[in-house]
XYZ file of C-alpha atoms in Angstrom:
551
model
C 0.000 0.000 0.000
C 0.988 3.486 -0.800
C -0.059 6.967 0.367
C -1.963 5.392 3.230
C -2.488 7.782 6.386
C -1.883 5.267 8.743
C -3.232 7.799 11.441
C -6.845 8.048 9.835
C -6.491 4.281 9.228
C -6.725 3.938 12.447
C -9.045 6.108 13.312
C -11.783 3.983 10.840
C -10.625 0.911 12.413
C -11.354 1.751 16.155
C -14.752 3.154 14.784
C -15.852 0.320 12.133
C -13.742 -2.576 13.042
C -15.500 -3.432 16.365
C -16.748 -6.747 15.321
C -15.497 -9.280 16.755
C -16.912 -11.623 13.945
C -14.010 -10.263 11.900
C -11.321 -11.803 14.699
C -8.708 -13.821 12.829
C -9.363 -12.942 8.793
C -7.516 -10.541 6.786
C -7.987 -7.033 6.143
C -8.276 -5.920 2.686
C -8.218 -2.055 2.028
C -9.403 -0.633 -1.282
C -6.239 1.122 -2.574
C -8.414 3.931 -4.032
C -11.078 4.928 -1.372
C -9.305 3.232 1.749
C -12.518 1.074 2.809
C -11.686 -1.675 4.467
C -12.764 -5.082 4.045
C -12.342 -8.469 5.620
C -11.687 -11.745 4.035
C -11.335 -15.013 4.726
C -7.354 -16.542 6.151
C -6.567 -18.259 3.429
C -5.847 -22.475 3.821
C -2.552 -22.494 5.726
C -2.216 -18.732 6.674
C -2.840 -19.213 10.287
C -0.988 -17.147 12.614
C -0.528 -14.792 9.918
C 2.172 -16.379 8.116
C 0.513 -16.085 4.703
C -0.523 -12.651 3.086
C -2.273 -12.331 0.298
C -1.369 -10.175 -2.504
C -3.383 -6.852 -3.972
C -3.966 -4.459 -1.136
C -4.347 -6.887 2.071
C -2.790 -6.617 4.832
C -1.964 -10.587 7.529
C -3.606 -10.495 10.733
C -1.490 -11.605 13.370
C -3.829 -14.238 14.429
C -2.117 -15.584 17.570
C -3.508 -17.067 20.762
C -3.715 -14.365 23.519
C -0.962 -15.817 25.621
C 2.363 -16.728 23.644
C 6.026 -16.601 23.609
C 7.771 -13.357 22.457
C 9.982 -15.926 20.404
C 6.936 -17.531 18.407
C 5.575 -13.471 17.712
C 8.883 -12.350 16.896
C 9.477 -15.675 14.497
C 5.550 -14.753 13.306
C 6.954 -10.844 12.212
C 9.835 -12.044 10.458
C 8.179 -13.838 8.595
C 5.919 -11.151 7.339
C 9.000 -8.742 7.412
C 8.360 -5.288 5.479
C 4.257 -5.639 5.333
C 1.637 -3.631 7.416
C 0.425 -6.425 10.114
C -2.633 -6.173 11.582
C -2.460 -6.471 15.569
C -6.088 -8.047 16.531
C -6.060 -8.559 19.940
C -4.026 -7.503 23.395
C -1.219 -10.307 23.409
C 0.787 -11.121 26.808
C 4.024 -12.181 25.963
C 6.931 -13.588 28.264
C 9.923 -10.995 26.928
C 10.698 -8.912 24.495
C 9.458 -8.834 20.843
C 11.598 -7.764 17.892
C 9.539 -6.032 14.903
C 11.717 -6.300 11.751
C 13.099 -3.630 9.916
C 10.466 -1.627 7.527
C 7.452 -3.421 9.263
C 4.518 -1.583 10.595
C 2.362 -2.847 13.434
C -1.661 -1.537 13.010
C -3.815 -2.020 15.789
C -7.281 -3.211 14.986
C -8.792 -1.533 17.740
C -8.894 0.184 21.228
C -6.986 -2.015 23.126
C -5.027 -4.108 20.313
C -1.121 -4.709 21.757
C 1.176 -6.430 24.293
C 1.329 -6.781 27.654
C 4.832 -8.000 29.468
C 4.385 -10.697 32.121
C 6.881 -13.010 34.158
C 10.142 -11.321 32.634
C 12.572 -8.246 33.586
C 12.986 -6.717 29.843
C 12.199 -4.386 27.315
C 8.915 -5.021 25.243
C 9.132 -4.405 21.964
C 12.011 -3.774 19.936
C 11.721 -1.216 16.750
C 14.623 -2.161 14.036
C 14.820 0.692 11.477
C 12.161 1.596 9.239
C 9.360 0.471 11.879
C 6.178 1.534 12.809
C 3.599 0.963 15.729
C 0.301 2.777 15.197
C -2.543 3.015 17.609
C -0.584 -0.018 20.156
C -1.079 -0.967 24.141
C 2.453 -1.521 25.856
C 1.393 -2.978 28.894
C 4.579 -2.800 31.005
C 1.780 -4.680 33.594
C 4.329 -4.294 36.409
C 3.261 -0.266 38.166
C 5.566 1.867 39.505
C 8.800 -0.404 40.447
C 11.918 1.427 41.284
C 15.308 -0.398 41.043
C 14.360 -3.092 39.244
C 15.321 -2.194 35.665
C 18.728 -1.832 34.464
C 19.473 1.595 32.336
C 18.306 1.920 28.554
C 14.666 -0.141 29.564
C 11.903 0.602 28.052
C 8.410 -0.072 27.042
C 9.608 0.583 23.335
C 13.437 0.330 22.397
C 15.017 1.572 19.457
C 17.200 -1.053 17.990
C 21.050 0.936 18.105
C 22.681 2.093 14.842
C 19.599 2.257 13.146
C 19.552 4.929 10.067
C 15.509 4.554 9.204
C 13.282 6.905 11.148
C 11.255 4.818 13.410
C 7.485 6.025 13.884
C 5.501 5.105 17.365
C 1.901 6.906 16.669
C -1.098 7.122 19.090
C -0.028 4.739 21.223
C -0.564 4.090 24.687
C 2.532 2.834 26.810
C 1.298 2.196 30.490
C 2.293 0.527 33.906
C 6.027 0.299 33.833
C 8.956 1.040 36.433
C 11.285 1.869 33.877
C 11.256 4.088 30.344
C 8.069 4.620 27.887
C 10.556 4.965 24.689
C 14.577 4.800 24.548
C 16.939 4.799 21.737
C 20.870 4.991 21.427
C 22.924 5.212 18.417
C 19.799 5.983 16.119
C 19.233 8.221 13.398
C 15.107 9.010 13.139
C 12.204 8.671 15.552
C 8.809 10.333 15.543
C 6.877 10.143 18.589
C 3.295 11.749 18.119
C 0.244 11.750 19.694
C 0.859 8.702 22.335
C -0.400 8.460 25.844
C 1.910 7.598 28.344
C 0.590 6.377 32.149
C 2.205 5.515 34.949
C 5.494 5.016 33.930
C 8.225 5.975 36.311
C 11.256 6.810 34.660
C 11.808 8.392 31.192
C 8.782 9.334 28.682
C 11.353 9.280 25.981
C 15.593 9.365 26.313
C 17.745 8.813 23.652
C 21.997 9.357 23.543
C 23.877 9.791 20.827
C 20.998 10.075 18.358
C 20.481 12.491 15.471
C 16.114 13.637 14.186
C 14.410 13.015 17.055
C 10.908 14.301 17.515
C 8.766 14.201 20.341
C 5.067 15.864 19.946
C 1.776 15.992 21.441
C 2.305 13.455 23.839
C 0.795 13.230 27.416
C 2.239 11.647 30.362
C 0.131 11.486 33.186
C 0.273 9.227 36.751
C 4.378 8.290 36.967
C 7.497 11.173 36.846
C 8.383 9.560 33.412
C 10.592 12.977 31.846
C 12.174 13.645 28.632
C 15.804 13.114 28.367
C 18.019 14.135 25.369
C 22.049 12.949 25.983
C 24.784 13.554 23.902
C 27.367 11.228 25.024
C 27.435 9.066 27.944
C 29.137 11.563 30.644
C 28.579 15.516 30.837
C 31.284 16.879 28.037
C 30.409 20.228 25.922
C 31.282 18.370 22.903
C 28.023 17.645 20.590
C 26.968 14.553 19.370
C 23.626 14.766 19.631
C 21.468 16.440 17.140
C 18.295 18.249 15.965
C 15.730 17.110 18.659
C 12.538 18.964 18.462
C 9.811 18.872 22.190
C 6.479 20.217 20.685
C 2.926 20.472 22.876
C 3.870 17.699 25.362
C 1.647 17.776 28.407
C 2.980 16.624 32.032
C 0.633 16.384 34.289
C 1.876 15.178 37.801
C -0.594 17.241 39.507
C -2.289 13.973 41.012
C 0.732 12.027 41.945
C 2.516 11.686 45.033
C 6.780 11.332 44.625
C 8.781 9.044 46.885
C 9.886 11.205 49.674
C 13.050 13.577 48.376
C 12.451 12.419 45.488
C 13.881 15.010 42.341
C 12.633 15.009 39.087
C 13.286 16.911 35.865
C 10.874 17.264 33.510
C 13.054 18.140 29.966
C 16.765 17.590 30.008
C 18.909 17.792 26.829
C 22.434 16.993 28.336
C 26.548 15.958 26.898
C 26.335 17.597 24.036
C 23.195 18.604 22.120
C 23.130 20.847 19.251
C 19.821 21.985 17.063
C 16.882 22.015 19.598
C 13.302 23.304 19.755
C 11.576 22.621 22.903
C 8.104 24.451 22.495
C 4.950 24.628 23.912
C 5.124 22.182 26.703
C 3.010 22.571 29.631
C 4.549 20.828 32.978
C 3.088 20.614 36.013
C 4.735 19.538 39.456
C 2.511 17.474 42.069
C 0.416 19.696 44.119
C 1.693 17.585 47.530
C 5.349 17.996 48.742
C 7.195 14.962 50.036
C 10.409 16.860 50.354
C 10.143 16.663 47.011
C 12.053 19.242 44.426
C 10.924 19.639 40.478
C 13.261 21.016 38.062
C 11.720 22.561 34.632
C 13.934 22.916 31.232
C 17.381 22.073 31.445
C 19.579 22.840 28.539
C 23.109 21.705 30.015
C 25.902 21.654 27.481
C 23.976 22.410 24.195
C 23.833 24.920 21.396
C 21.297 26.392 19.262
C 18.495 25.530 21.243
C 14.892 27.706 21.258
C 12.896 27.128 24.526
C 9.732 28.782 23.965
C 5.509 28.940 25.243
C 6.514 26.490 27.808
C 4.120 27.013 30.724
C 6.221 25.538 34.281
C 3.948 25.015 36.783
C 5.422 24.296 40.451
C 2.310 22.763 42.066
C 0.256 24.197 44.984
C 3.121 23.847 47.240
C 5.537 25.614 44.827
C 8.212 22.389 45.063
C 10.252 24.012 41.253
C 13.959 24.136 42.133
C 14.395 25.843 38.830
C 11.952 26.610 36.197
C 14.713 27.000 33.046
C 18.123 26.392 33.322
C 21.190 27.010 30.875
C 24.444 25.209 31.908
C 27.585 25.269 29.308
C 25.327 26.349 26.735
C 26.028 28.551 23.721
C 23.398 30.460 21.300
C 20.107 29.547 23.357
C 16.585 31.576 23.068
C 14.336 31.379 26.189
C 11.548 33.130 25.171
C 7.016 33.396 25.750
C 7.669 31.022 29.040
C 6.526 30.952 32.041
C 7.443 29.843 35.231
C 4.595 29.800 37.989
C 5.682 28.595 41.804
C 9.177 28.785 42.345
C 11.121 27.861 45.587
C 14.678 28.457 44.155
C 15.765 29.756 41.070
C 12.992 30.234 38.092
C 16.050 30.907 35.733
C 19.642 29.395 36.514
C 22.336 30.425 33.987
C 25.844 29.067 34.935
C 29.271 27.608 34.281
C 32.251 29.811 32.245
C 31.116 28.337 28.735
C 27.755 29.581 28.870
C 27.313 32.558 26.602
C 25.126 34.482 24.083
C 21.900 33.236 25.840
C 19.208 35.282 25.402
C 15.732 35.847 28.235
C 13.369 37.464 26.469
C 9.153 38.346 27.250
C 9.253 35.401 29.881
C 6.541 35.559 32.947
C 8.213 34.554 36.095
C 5.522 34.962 39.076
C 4.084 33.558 42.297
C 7.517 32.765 44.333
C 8.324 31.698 47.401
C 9.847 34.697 49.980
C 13.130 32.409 49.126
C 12.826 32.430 45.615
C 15.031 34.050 43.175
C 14.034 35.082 40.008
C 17.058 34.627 38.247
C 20.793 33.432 38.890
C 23.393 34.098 36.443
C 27.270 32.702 37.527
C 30.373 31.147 37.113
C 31.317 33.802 34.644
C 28.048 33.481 32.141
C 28.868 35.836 29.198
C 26.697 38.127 27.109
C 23.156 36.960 28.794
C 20.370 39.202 28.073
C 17.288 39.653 29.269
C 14.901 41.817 27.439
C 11.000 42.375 27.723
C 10.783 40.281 31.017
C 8.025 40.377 34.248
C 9.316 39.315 37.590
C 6.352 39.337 39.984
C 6.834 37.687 43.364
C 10.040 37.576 43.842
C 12.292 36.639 47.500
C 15.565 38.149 47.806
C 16.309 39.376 44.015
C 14.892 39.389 40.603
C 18.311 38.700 38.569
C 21.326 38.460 40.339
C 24.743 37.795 38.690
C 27.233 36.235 41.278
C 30.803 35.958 39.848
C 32.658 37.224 36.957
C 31.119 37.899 33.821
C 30.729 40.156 30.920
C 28.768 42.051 28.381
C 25.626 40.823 29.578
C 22.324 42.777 29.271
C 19.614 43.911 31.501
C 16.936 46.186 28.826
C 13.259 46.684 29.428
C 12.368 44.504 32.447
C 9.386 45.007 35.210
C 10.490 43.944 38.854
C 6.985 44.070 40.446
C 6.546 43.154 44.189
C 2.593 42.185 44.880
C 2.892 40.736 48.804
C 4.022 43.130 51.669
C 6.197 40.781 52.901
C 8.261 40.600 49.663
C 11.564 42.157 50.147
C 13.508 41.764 46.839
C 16.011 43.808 45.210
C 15.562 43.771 41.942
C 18.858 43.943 40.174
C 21.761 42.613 42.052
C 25.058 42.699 40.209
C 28.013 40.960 42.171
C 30.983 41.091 39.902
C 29.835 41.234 36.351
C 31.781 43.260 34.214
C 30.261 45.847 31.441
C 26.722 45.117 31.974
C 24.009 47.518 30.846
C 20.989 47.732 32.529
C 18.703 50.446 30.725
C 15.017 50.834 30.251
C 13.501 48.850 33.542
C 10.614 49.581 35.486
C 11.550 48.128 39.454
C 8.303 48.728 41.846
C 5.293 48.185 43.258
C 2.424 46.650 40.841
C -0.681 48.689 41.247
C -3.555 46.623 39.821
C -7.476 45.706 41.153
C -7.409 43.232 44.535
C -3.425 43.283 44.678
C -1.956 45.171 48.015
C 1.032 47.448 46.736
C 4.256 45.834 48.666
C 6.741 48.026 50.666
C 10.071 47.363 51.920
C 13.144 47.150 51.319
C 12.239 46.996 47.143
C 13.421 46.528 43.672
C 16.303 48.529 43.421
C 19.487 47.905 41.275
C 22.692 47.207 43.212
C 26.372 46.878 42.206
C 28.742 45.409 43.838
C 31.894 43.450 43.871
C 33.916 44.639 41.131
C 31.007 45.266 39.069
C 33.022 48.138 36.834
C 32.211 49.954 33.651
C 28.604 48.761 33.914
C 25.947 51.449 31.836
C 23.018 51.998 34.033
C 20.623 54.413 32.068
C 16.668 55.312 31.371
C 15.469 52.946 34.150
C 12.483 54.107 36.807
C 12.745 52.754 39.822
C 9.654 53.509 42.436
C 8.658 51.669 45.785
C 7.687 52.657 49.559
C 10.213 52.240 52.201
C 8.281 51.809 55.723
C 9.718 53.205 58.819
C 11.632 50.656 59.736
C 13.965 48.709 57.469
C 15.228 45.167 57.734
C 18.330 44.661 59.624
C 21.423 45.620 57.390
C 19.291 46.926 54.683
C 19.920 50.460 53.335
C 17.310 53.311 51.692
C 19.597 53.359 48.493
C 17.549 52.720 44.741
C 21.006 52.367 43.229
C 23.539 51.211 44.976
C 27.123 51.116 43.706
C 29.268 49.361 46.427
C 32.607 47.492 47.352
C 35.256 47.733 44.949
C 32.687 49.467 41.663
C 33.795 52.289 39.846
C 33.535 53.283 35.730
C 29.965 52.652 35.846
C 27.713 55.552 33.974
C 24.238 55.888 35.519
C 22.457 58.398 33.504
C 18.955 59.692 32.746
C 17.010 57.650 35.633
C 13.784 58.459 37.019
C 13.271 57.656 40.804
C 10.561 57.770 43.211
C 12.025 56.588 46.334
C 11.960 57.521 50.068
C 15.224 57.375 50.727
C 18.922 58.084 48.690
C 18.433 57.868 44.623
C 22.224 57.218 43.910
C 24.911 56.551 45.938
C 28.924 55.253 45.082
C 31.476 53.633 46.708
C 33.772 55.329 49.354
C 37.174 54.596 46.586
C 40.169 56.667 45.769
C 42.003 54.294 43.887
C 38.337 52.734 41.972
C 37.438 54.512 38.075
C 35.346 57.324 38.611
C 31.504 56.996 37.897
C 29.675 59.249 35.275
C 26.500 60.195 37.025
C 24.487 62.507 34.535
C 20.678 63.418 33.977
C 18.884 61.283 36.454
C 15.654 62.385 38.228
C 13.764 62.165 41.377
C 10.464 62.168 42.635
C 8.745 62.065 46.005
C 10.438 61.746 49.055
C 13.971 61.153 47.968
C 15.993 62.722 50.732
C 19.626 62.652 48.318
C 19.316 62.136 44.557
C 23.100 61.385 44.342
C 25.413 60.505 46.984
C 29.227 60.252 45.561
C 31.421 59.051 47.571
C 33.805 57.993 45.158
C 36.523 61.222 44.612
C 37.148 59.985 41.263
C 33.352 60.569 40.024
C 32.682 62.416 36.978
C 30.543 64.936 35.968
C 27.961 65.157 38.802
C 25.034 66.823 37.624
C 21.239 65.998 37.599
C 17.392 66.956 37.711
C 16.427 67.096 40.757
């Protein structure tokens, strides 16, 4: 058969083929209008082992319970055809479907179920395709009983055909839903994946892989993309593509301190689209921490419309992370119920990553909204909200250069939110220009005070551009211990930074420098103040330049 959508093949067979009568014949398909028909096994074809020419397509034909030997003996012999699975088969091991062989379920139901044996279930050789298949792992949620690579559905390795696994349902197994190493092509589309406990999908090593529209419900089973077999920044991995996944762990309980990630690609990934996913974390905490997008060691990945929920007890560690990564787009994501970081960016080969029109909200008072270290270069974040933040919106920590901070909002909504909203510890020639730090003024919210989004520089942060930003909050009476009035702050060992044309409403200093002789002098030009700012600029730095502002 050619130009056959196996999809709405299927679709007519769940519907039309639900007579049972038509157990056990063949199914013979009008090669112009796709109606299917049912004849008679011919004399001898039992168990499938006969086809008959012009359009028709063997029945498998089996008895319910039967060795995986006997049905993988059954497939070879009807090697390169479209076999017709007719009934839910339990099988002792794994079964092997031959190269260029598809598997078509008859109906609802149609598939194997493992029994009595520690093993993968079916394994795809290149070319192969499973449409509309149970996997009935039939074993629940084990832990530590499968060996690495397991899996419901195992790509035969070094295989160069794209392998297809379509609206399937893979269920009730401790290890992985679909794994493949060494392969070059797999589509995984529209399957349903339930209470699995390990991996939805991993594959290492491998080159088109594409993962879409898939839900995985009842078991932590993640997405995992590896390069090699260890954490290197060299890429072998590539072109994997995440699309419209749903995740919903909302009704599960983890295994106490128990850690999950929901999308990892990892060693050395290059060529990656991870797009509109939607994850959510269990609403219960069992000591438990969730970890969103993880891009560790790959280039040229776009991360974007991913909604990352943290659950009612806001268990995410981090929502997206980028670690050794080079040329990587977060962008249209958001991250909802944060404990730790919503955005991690780290290591000294990270650079060029770029944090744009994200919505990180609803953190814990510990929460951070984003971390950038270990010398991170030329980050920037652009067209961002950070609502809910604990101690800072972005911080960098560490050396670092050339990053970008342009045309941010650092909103605090709870009164007993006391964030800073830039910190910069370090970084070297960043520009932060264009932000809006304060309190968010909208219908039922309470505007927060405290000790608020301000920017502060510390720690050799030098030659930094700080320009065009409007930075407005309430400072109550009394301020947390160690905290200081200051909007922006420029402190320990800072100097050559220009802050220029700011607006700020603040009840306390606008600008202040360091106490240096020996540190560059700051440029300090055009800013403005509003409200109860006591000092608009407060140099202590002799070397300053050109002092002069709106007041």
């Amino acid at each position: 058969m050619t130009n056959l959508d196996y999809s709405k093949f299927t679709k007519k067979l769940y519907t039309a083929l639900t007579n049972t009568s038509n157990n056990g014949k063949l199914l013979k398909v009008n090669t112009t209008t796709g109606s299917p028909d049912f004849i008679d096994v011919p004399s001898g074809g039992g168990g499938g082992t006969t086809s008959v020419t012009g359009g028709n397509f063997p029945i498998l034909n089996l008895p319910a319970t039967v060795s995986a030997a006997t049905v993988t003996t059954t497939l070879n012999n009807l090697a390169g055809q479209t076999v017709i699975v007719d009934k839910m088969y339990t099988v002792d091991g794994g079964v092997t479907v031959p190269a260029d062989t598809i598997l078509l379920a008859m109906y609802e139901g149609c598939g194997f179920k493992l029994t009595g044996a520690t093993n993968s279930l079916l394994f795809l050789s290149g070319g192969a395709v499973i449409n509309g298949l149970t996997l009935d792992g039939n074993r629940g949620n084990l832990t530590g009983t499968y060996g690495f690579g397991f899996a419901l559905a195992r790509l035969i390795s070094n295989s160069t055909k794209l392998v297809q696994i379509i609206d399937c349902t893979l269920k009730n197994y401790g290890a992985g839903a679909i794994y493949g190493k060494n392969i070059n092509g797999l589509y995984a589309f529209n399957n349903r994946i339930d209470g699995v406990y390990r991996e939805a999908i991993m594959t290492q090593r491998s080159q088109n892989v594409w993962f879409e529209n898939n839900k995985i419900t009842n078991g932590p089973a993640t997405a995992q993309f590896h390069g090699k077999d260890s954490e290197v920044p060299t890429a072998i991995s590539k072109m994997f593509r995440c699309i419209n996944n749903v995740w919903d762990f909302s009704n599960i309980t983890l295994d106490a301190n128990e850690t999950i990630l929901f999308i990892e690609t990892w060693g050395g990934v290059e060529d990656v689209v991870i797009h509109g996913n939607r994850m959510l974390a269990p609403n219960t905490n069992n000591s438990n921490t969730v970890f969103g997008i993880s891009l560790d060691y790959t280039k040229y990945a776009t991360v974007s419309s991913n909604y990352i929920d943290g659950g009612d007890a806001k268990i995410l560690g981090y929502g997206l992370e980028a670690a050794g990564s080079e040329d990587c787009t977060y962008t249209d994501n958001t991250v909802n119920g944060y404990k730790g970081l919503a955005i991690s960016i780290s290591r000294s080969e990270t650079r060029n990553i770029k944090v744009i029109n994200n919505l990180i909200q609803n953190g814990t008072s510990s929460g951070w909204g984003c971390q950038v270290i270990d010398g991170a270069q030329d980050v920037l974040f652009q067209g961002n909200t950070f609502r809910d933040f604990g101690d800072y919106g972005i911080r960098f920590n560490g050396t670092g250069s050339g990053s970008q901070i342009l045309n941010n909002r650092f909103y605090i909504r709870s009164q007993n939110f006391t964030g800073v909203g830039i910190f910069n510890q370090g970084a070297k020639r960043l520009v932060v220009r264009d932000n809006i730090a304060g309190p968010e003024f909208r219908p039922g919210v309470t505007a927060g005070t405290g000790y608020l989004n301000r920017f502060y520089n510390s720690d050799s942060g030098t030659y930094c551009t700080i320009s065009s930003n409007n930075v407005s909050c309430q400072v109550p009476s009394t301020l947390a211990t160690g905290a200081s009035s200051v909007a922006i702050m420029n402190y320990g060992s800072t100097g050559g930074n220009v802050i220029e044309n700011n607006v700020i409403q603040y009840s306390g200093i606008g600008i202040q420098t360091e106490t240096s002789t020996t540190q560059p002098g700051n440029r300090i030009v055009a800013n403005r103040s509003f409200g109860n700012v006591t000092t608009l600029v407060n140099s202590q730095n002799s070397n300053d330049k050109k002092i002069d502002y709106l007041a």
